[in-house]
Coordinates of C-alpha atoms and ligand atoms in Angstrom, one line a residue:
M212 CA 32.3 11.7 18.5
E213 CA 29.4 13.1 16.5
A214 CA 29.7 16.8 15.6
R215 CA 27.9 19.1 18.0
P216 CA 24.9 20.8 16.5
L217 CA 25.1 24.5 15.7
I218 CA 23.3 26.4 18.4
Y219 CA 21.8 28.8 15.7
N220 CA 20.0 25.8 14.2
L221 CA 17.7 25.7 17.2
D222 CA 14.4 27.6 17.2
S223 CA 13.2 28.8 20.6
A224 CA 10.9 25.8 21.1
S225 CA 13.7 23.3 20.5
L226 CA 16.0 25.2 22.8
T227 CA 13.3 25.2 25.5
D228 CA 12.9 21.4 25.0
L229 CA 16.6 20.9 25.3
L230 CA 16.9 22.8 28.5
N231 CA 13.9 20.9 29.8
R232 CA 15.7 17.6 29.1
W233 CA 18.7 19.0 30.9
N234 CA 16.3 19.7 33.9
E235 CA 16.9 23.4 33.7
P236 CA 14.1 25.8 34.5
A237 CA 12.4 27.5 31.5
Y238 CA 13.8 30.9 32.2
R239 CA 17.3 29.6 31.4
A240 CA 16.2 29.0 27.8
K241 CA 14.9 32.5 27.7
Q242 CA 18.2 33.9 29.0
I243 CA 20.1 31.9 26.4
W244 CA 17.8 33.1 23.6
Q245 CA 18.3 36.7 24.6
G246 CA 22.0 36.2 24.9
L247 CA 22.1 34.9 21.3
Y248 CA 19.7 37.2 19.6
Q249 CA 19.8 40.4 21.7
H250 CA 23.4 40.6 22.9
F251 CA 24.9 38.5 20.1
Y252 CA 27.0 36.4 22.4
N253 CA 28.9 33.9 20.3
A254 CA 30.8 31.8 22.9
P255 CA 29.5 30.0 26.0
D256 CA 31.7 32.1 28.3
E257 CA 29.9 35.3 27.3
F258 CA 26.7 34.1 29.0
T259 CA 27.8 35.4 32.4
S260 CA 24.3 35.3 33.9
L261 CA 24.3 31.5 33.5
P262 CA 25.9 29.2 36.1
K263 CA 29.3 27.9 35.1
S264 CA 28.0 24.3 35.0
L265 CA 25.3 25.3 32.4
R266 CA 27.9 27.1 30.3
E267 CA 30.0 24.0 30.3
K268 CA 27.1 21.9 29.3
I269 CA 26.3 24.2 26.4
A270 CA 30.0 24.1 25.3
A271 CA 30.0 20.3 25.5
H272 CA 26.8 19.7 23.5
L273 CA 26.5 22.6 21.1
T274 CA 28.8 24.7 18.9
F275 CA 28.8 28.4 18.0
D276 CA 31.3 27.9 15.3
G277 CA 29.4 27.1 12.2
L278 CA 30.6 30.1 10.3
T279 CA 34.2 31.2 10.6
P280 CA 35.1 34.6 9.2
V281 CA 38.2 34.0 7.1
S282 CA 38.8 37.5 5.5
T283 CA 37.1 40.8 5.1
L284 CA 37.5 43.3 2.3
S285 CA 36.4 46.9 2.3
S286 CA 35.6 48.8 -1.0
S287 CA 37.6 51.9 -1.8
D288 CA 34.7 54.1 -0.9
R289 CA 34.4 52.1 2.4
H290 CA 30.7 51.8 2.0
T291 CA 30.8 48.1 1.1
I292 CA 32.3 45.3 3.3
K293 CA 32.5 41.7 2.1
T294 CA 33.2 38.8 4.4
L295 CA 34.3 35.4 3.4
F296 CA 33.2 32.7 5.8
R297 CA 34.2 29.0 6.0
L298 CA 31.5 26.6 6.8
S299 CA 31.9 23.3 8.6
G300 CA 33.1 20.8 6.0
G301 CA 35.2 23.5 4.3
D302 CA 33.0 25.1 1.7
V303 CA 33.0 28.9 1.7
I304 CA 30.3 31.6 1.4
E305 CA 30.3 35.4 1.3
A306 CA 28.0 38.0 2.8
V307 CA 28.1 41.7 2.0
L308 CA 27.2 44.8 4.1
M309 CA 26.3 47.9 2.2
R310 CA 26.3 51.2 4.2
Y311 CA 24.8 54.3 2.7
D312 CA 21.9 56.7 3.2
K313 CA 21.7 55.7 6.9
R314 CA 20.9 52.2 5.8
N315 CA 22.9 49.1 6.7
T316 CA 21.7 46.6 4.1
L317 CA 23.1 43.1 4.4
C318 CA 23.2 40.7 1.5
I319 CA 23.4 37.1 2.7
S320 CA 23.8 33.7 1.1
S321 CA 21.4 30.7 1.2
Q322 CA 23.7 28.1 -0.4
A323 CA 27.4 27.5 -1.1
G324 CA 27.4 27.7 -4.8
C325 CA 24.3 27.4 -6.9
A326 CA 22.7 24.7 -9.0
M327 CA 20.8 27.1 -11.3
G328 CA 23.7 27.8 -13.7
C329 CA 22.8 31.3 -14.8
V330 CA 25.7 32.0 -17.2
F331 CA 26.3 35.6 -16.2
C332 CA 26.7 34.8 -12.4
A333 CA 29.9 33.9 -10.7
T334 CA 28.0 31.7 -8.2
G335 CA 26.3 29.9 -11.0
Q336 CA 29.7 29.4 -12.7
M337 CA 31.1 27.6 -9.7
G338 CA 28.3 25.1 -9.5
F339 CA 26.4 23.8 -6.4
K340 CA 28.3 22.8 -3.3
R341 CA 25.6 22.5 -0.6
H342 CA 22.6 24.0 1.1
L343 CA 23.1 26.2 4.1
A344 CA 21.5 25.1 7.4
S345 CA 19.1 27.6 8.8
G346 CA 21.6 28.4 11.5
E347 CA 24.3 29.2 9.0
I348 CA 22.0 31.7 7.4
V349 CA 21.1 33.2 10.8
A350 CA 24.7 33.4 11.8
Q351 CA 25.6 35.7 8.8
V352 CA 23.1 38.2 10.1
L353 CA 24.3 37.9 13.7
H354 CA 27.9 38.4 12.6
Y355 CA 27.1 41.8 11.2
A356 CA 24.6 42.7 13.9
R357 CA 27.5 42.2 16.4
L358 CA 29.9 44.3 14.3
L359 CA 27.4 47.1 13.9
Q360 CA 26.4 47.0 17.6
E361 CA 30.0 48.0 18.5
E362 CA 29.3 51.3 16.6
G363 CA 25.8 51.7 18.1
E364 CA 24.3 50.7 14.8
R365 CA 22.0 48.1 13.5
V366 CA 21.3 46.1 10.4
T367 CA 18.3 47.8 8.7
N368 CA 17.6 45.5 5.8
V369 CA 18.5 42.0 4.8
V370 CA 18.4 40.8 1.2
V371 CA 18.8 37.1 0.5
M372 CA 20.6 37.8 -2.8
G373 CA 24.1 36.5 -2.0
M374 CA 25.3 33.1 -3.1
G375 CA 22.6 30.5 -4.0
E376 CA 19.0 30.2 -4.8
P377 CA 16.9 30.7 -1.6
F378 CA 13.8 28.9 -3.0
H379 CA 15.9 25.9 -3.8
N380 CA 16.6 25.8 0.0
Y381 CA 13.2 26.9 0.9
E382 CA 12.7 25.4 4.4
N383 CA 16.0 26.5 5.8
T384 CA 15.7 30.0 4.4
M385 CA 12.2 30.5 5.8
S386 CA 13.2 29.0 9.1
A387 CA 16.1 31.4 9.4
I388 CA 13.9 34.3 8.6
D389 CA 11.3 33.1 11.2
R390 CA 14.0 32.8 13.8
L391 CA 15.4 36.3 13.2
N392 CA 11.8 37.6 13.2
D393 CA 11.0 36.3 16.7
P394 CA 9.8 39.2 18.8
H395 CA 11.5 37.7 21.9
G396 CA 14.8 37.5 20.1
Y397 CA 16.3 39.5 17.3
N398 CA 12.8 40.9 16.4
F399 CA 13.8 41.8 12.8
G400 CA 10.6 42.6 10.9
A401 CA 9.6 40.4 8.0
R402 CA 9.1 43.5 5.8
R403 CA 12.7 44.3 6.2
F404 CA 13.7 41.1 4.4
T405 CA 13.8 40.7 0.6
I406 CA 14.2 37.3 -1.0
S407 CA 15.4 37.1 -4.6
T408 CA 14.5 34.1 -6.7
V409 CA 15.6 32.9 -10.1
G410 CA 11.9 32.1 -10.7
L411 CA 11.1 28.7 -9.2
V412 CA 7.4 28.7 -10.0
P413 CA 6.0 26.2 -7.4
A414 CA 8.0 27.9 -4.6
I415 CA 6.6 31.4 -5.6
R416 CA 3.1 29.9 -5.3
R417 CA 3.9 28.4 -2.0
F418 CA 5.4 31.6 -0.8
A419 CA 2.2 33.5 -1.9
D420 CA 0.0 31.0 -0.1
E421 CA 2.0 31.5 3.1
E422 CA 1.2 35.2 2.9
R423 CA 4.4 36.2 4.3
Q424 CA 5.3 39.9 4.7
V425 CA 8.8 39.3 3.3
N426 CA 9.5 41.2 0.0
L427 CA 9.9 39.2 -3.2
A428 CA 12.2 39.9 -6.1
V429 CA 12.3 37.8 -9.2
S430 CA 15.2 37.7 -11.6
L431 CA 13.7 38.0 -15.0
H432 CA 16.5 39.5 -17.2
A433 CA 14.7 38.7 -20.5
A434 CA 11.2 39.3 -22.0
D435 CA 11.3 36.2 -24.3
D436 CA 12.1 32.6 -23.7
E437 CA 14.7 32.4 -26.4
T438 CA 16.9 35.1 -24.8
R439 CA 16.2 34.0 -21.3
L440 CA 17.1 30.4 -22.0
E441 CA 20.5 31.4 -23.3
M442 CA 21.2 33.1 -20.0
M443 CA 19.2 31.0 -17.5
P444 CA 18.7 27.3 -17.8
V445 CA 15.8 27.4 -15.4
D446 CA 13.7 28.9 -18.1
R447 CA 13.4 25.5 -19.7
K448 CA 11.5 24.2 -16.8
Y449 CA 9.7 27.4 -15.9
P450 CA 9.2 29.5 -19.0
I451 CA 8.3 33.2 -18.8
A452 CA 4.5 32.8 -19.2
D453 CA 4.3 30.4 -16.2
L454 CA 6.6 32.6 -14.2
I455 CA 4.6 35.7 -14.8
E456 CA 1.4 33.9 -14.0
A457 CA 2.9 32.8 -10.6
C458 CA 3.9 36.4 -10.0
R459 CA 0.4 37.6 -10.7
Y460 CA -0.9 35.0 -8.3
Y461 CA 1.5 36.3 -5.7
V462 CA 0.4 39.9 -6.1
Q463 CA -3.2 38.9 -6.1
K464 CA -2.8 36.8 -3.0
T465 CA -0.6 39.2 -0.9
G466 CA -1.4 42.6 -2.3
R467 CA 2.4 43.2 -2.3
R468 CA 4.4 44.8 -5.0
I469 CA 6.9 42.5 -6.7
T470 CA 10.3 43.6 -7.9
F471 CA 11.7 42.3 -11.2
E472 CA 15.5 42.3 -11.5
W473 CA 17.1 43.0 -14.8
A474 CA 20.9 42.8 -15.4
L475 CA 21.4 45.2 -18.3
I476 CA 23.7 43.5 -20.9
H477 CA 24.8 45.4 -23.9
G478 CA 23.1 44.3 -27.0
V479 CA 21.4 41.3 -25.3
N480 CA 18.5 42.7 -23.3
D481 CA 18.9 46.5 -23.3
T482 CA 17.1 47.8 -26.4
P483 CA 14.0 50.0 -26.4
E484 CA 12.2 47.2 -28.2
T485 CA 13.0 44.9 -25.3
A486 CA 11.8 47.5 -22.8
R487 CA 8.5 47.7 -24.7
K488 CA 8.1 43.9 -24.8
L489 CA 8.8 43.8 -21.0
A490 CA 6.2 46.5 -20.4
S491 CA 3.6 44.5 -22.2
L492 CA 4.5 41.4 -20.3
L493 CA 4.1 43.1 -17.0
K494 CA 1.1 45.2 -17.8
G495 CA -1.4 45.5 -15.0
L496 CA 0.9 43.8 -12.5
L497 CA 1.8 45.7 -9.3
C498 CA 5.5 45.7 -9.8
H499 CA 8.7 47.6 -10.2
V500 CA 11.8 46.9 -12.3
N501 CA 15.2 47.1 -10.8
A502 CA 17.7 47.4 -13.6
I503 CA 21.4 47.0 -12.9
P504 CA 24.2 47.2 -15.4
L505 CA 25.8 43.7 -15.6
N506 CA 28.7 43.2 -13.2
P507 CA 31.7 41.5 -14.8
T508 CA 32.5 37.8 -14.0
T509 CA 35.3 35.7 -15.3
G510 CA 33.1 33.1 -17.0
Y511 CA 30.9 35.4 -19.1
S512 CA 31.9 37.7 -21.9
G513 CA 28.8 39.9 -22.0
K514 CA 29.3 43.6 -21.3
A515 CA 27.4 46.1 -19.1
T516 CA 25.1 48.5 -20.7
D517 CA 26.4 52.1 -20.5
R518 CA 24.7 54.8 -18.6
G519 CA 23.0 56.4 -21.7
R520 CA 21.4 53.2 -23.0
A521 CA 20.4 52.3 -19.5
Q522 CA 18.6 55.6 -19.1
I523 CA 16.8 55.1 -22.4
F524 CA 15.7 51.6 -21.3
K525 CA 14.3 53.1 -18.1
E526 CA 12.5 55.9 -19.9
T527 CA 11.0 53.5 -22.4
L528 CA 9.7 51.2 -19.6
E529 CA 8.3 54.1 -17.7
A530 CA 6.6 55.7 -20.7
A531 CA 4.8 52.3 -21.0
G532 CA 3.7 52.6 -17.3
I533 CA 6.2 50.3 -15.6
P534 CA 8.3 52.0 -12.8
C535 CA 12.0 51.4 -13.1
T536 CA 15.1 52.3 -11.1
I537 CA 18.6 51.9 -12.3
R538 CA 20.6 50.6 -9.3
M539 CA 24.1 51.9 -8.7
R540 CA 26.8 49.3 -9.0
R541 CA 28.3 48.8 -5.5
G542 CA 31.5 47.1 -4.3
I543 CA 32.7 46.1 -7.8
D544 CA 36.3 46.8 -6.8
I545 CA 36.1 44.0 -4.2
A546 CA 33.8 41.7 -6.3
A547 CA 31.0 42.2 -3.9
G548 CA 28.4 43.2 -6.6
C549 CA 25.4 41.2 -7.6
G550 CA 26.4 37.9 -9.1
Q551 CA 30.1 38.3 -8.3
L552 CA 30.2 36.2 -5.1
A553 CA 32.2 33.1 -5.6
G554 CA 34.8 33.1 -2.8
T555 CA 37.5 34.0 -5.4
P556 CA 38.6 37.2 -7.1
Q557 CA 36.5 38.5 -10.0
P558 CA 37.5 41.0 -12.7
Q559 CA 37.2 44.7 -12.1
N560 CA 36.3 46.6 -15.3
Ligands
SAH875 N1 19.6 33.2 -6.8 C1 18.8 34.3 -6.6 C2 19.5 35.3 -5.7 C3 20.9 35.5 -5.8 S1 21.5 36.4 -7.2 C4 18.5 35.0 -7.9 O1 19.0 34.6 -8.9 O2 17.6 35.8 -7.9 C5 21.0 38.1 -6.9 C6 20.8 38.9 -8.1 O3 22.0 39.2 -8.8 C7 19.8 38.2 -9.1 O4 18.9 39.1 -9.6 C8 20.8 37.8 -10.2 O5 20.1 37.6 -11.4 C9 21.7 39.0 -10.2 N2 23.0 38.7 -10.9 C10 23.7 37.6 -11.1 N3 24.8 37.8 -11.7 C11 24.9 39.1 -12.0 C12 25.8 39.9 -12.7 N4 26.9 39.4 -13.2 N5 25.5 41.3 -12.8 C13 24.4 41.8 -12.2 N6 23.5 41.1 -11.6 C14 23.7 39.7 -11.5
SF4_876 FE1 22.1 31.0 -8.8 FE2 20.9 33.4 -8.7 FE3 23.4 33.1 -9.6 FE4 21.3 32.2 -11.0 S1 21.8 34.4 -10.5 S2 23.2 31.1 -10.7 S3 20.0 31.5 -9.4 S4 22.8 32.7 -7.6

C-alpha cells in the first residue's frame, strides 16, 4: 500500500478539493482546517465535531504522524527546550523553543542535514540527508503551539534557523510559511517569521521580488572572500560582492532592514580591522549585524571570541555607523545553540 500523505502537506484549497471528491460539504473542510490550525488536533479522533465515518475516512487516507517526537532536552536555566523528531524514512531533525522576555521564539529546521558544508556548523558537518516537506516544517510549529497552548501561551516568533538551508528548499519553506500565515487557520503573521540564508543569491533576488513581509537574515561571517571561502564553500559560487548586491536589491525592493549574522571566531573574523572592513562593505545599506560568539561543534577547532573582544568588535562597527548586537549564547548545555543541531551530542565548553 502506498504511504498515506501527511495531512499538514495540504493547503486549504487542496483540502477543500479532497473533501469535495469525497462528496463532503465545504464546511467540513473548514472544520478540519480549524481543528488542525486553531485547536492543534493531531489525531483523527480529536475531531469530535465530525461524523465518525469522516474521521475514519481521514484516518484511512491521510496521516498525522510525519514528525515523531523522540526526545526532549531542557537547558539548565529551563529557558531553552530542544526536541528531536524522527521523520518518515528515519532521518531526524531538531527544533528549539527559547522562552525569555515574554517571548516564545521557535527555531525550526528546513532540511535534515545540510548540503552547504559550512565548516563551523554541526549540521553542515553531517552532510545533506533530505529536504523537509512543507508539512514537516509546519508540524514543528504546531507541535510547540500545542505544548504552549496547554499553558495558555503562544509561539510569538518563528526563525527558520535550525537544520538546513531554507533557500535550498525554497518552495516547501515558503509554502509552510504561507500555510501558517492563513488568516482562517493559524494566522501567524509573516512579520513574525525570520528566514536565515547562507547567501544563495538567486533565491535572495526571488524572495525580494515576491515582496514578502518575512524578515531576512544573511549569514555573512567574513568581510573578504578569502576568509569566507575557508569557512563557507558557498562563497565560491556566490562571492561577497554578488551577495551584497543582492542584499541591496532586497532592501531597495522591500524597504525592509536586513540582518547579517556573524559568528565571532577568535583570530579569524573578530579584529577591529575586520569590523572596519565589514562597515565599509555594508555602508549605506539598511541593516543590522547580529554577532554571536561561535558555538562549539565537534568538527571544528575554532574558538569563540571572548566578551571583551566581542565588545570592541561591536563598538568599532557602531562607530562606523553599522548597528550591532551581540547575542547571548543560549542552550549551549543541551547543544541547542546556533549551528549545533545535528541530532547528536555536541561539546559543551
Ligand atoms: N542555513 C541557514 C540557517 C541555519 S544556520 C544559514 O546558514 O543561515 C543558523 C545560523 O547559525 C547561521 O547564521 C549560521 O551561520 C549560524 N551558525 C552555524 N554554526 C554556528 C556555530 N557553530 N556558532 C554560531 N553560529 C553558527
Ligand atoms: Fe547549512 Fe546554515 Fe549550517 Fe551552513 S550554517 S551548513 S548553510 S545550516
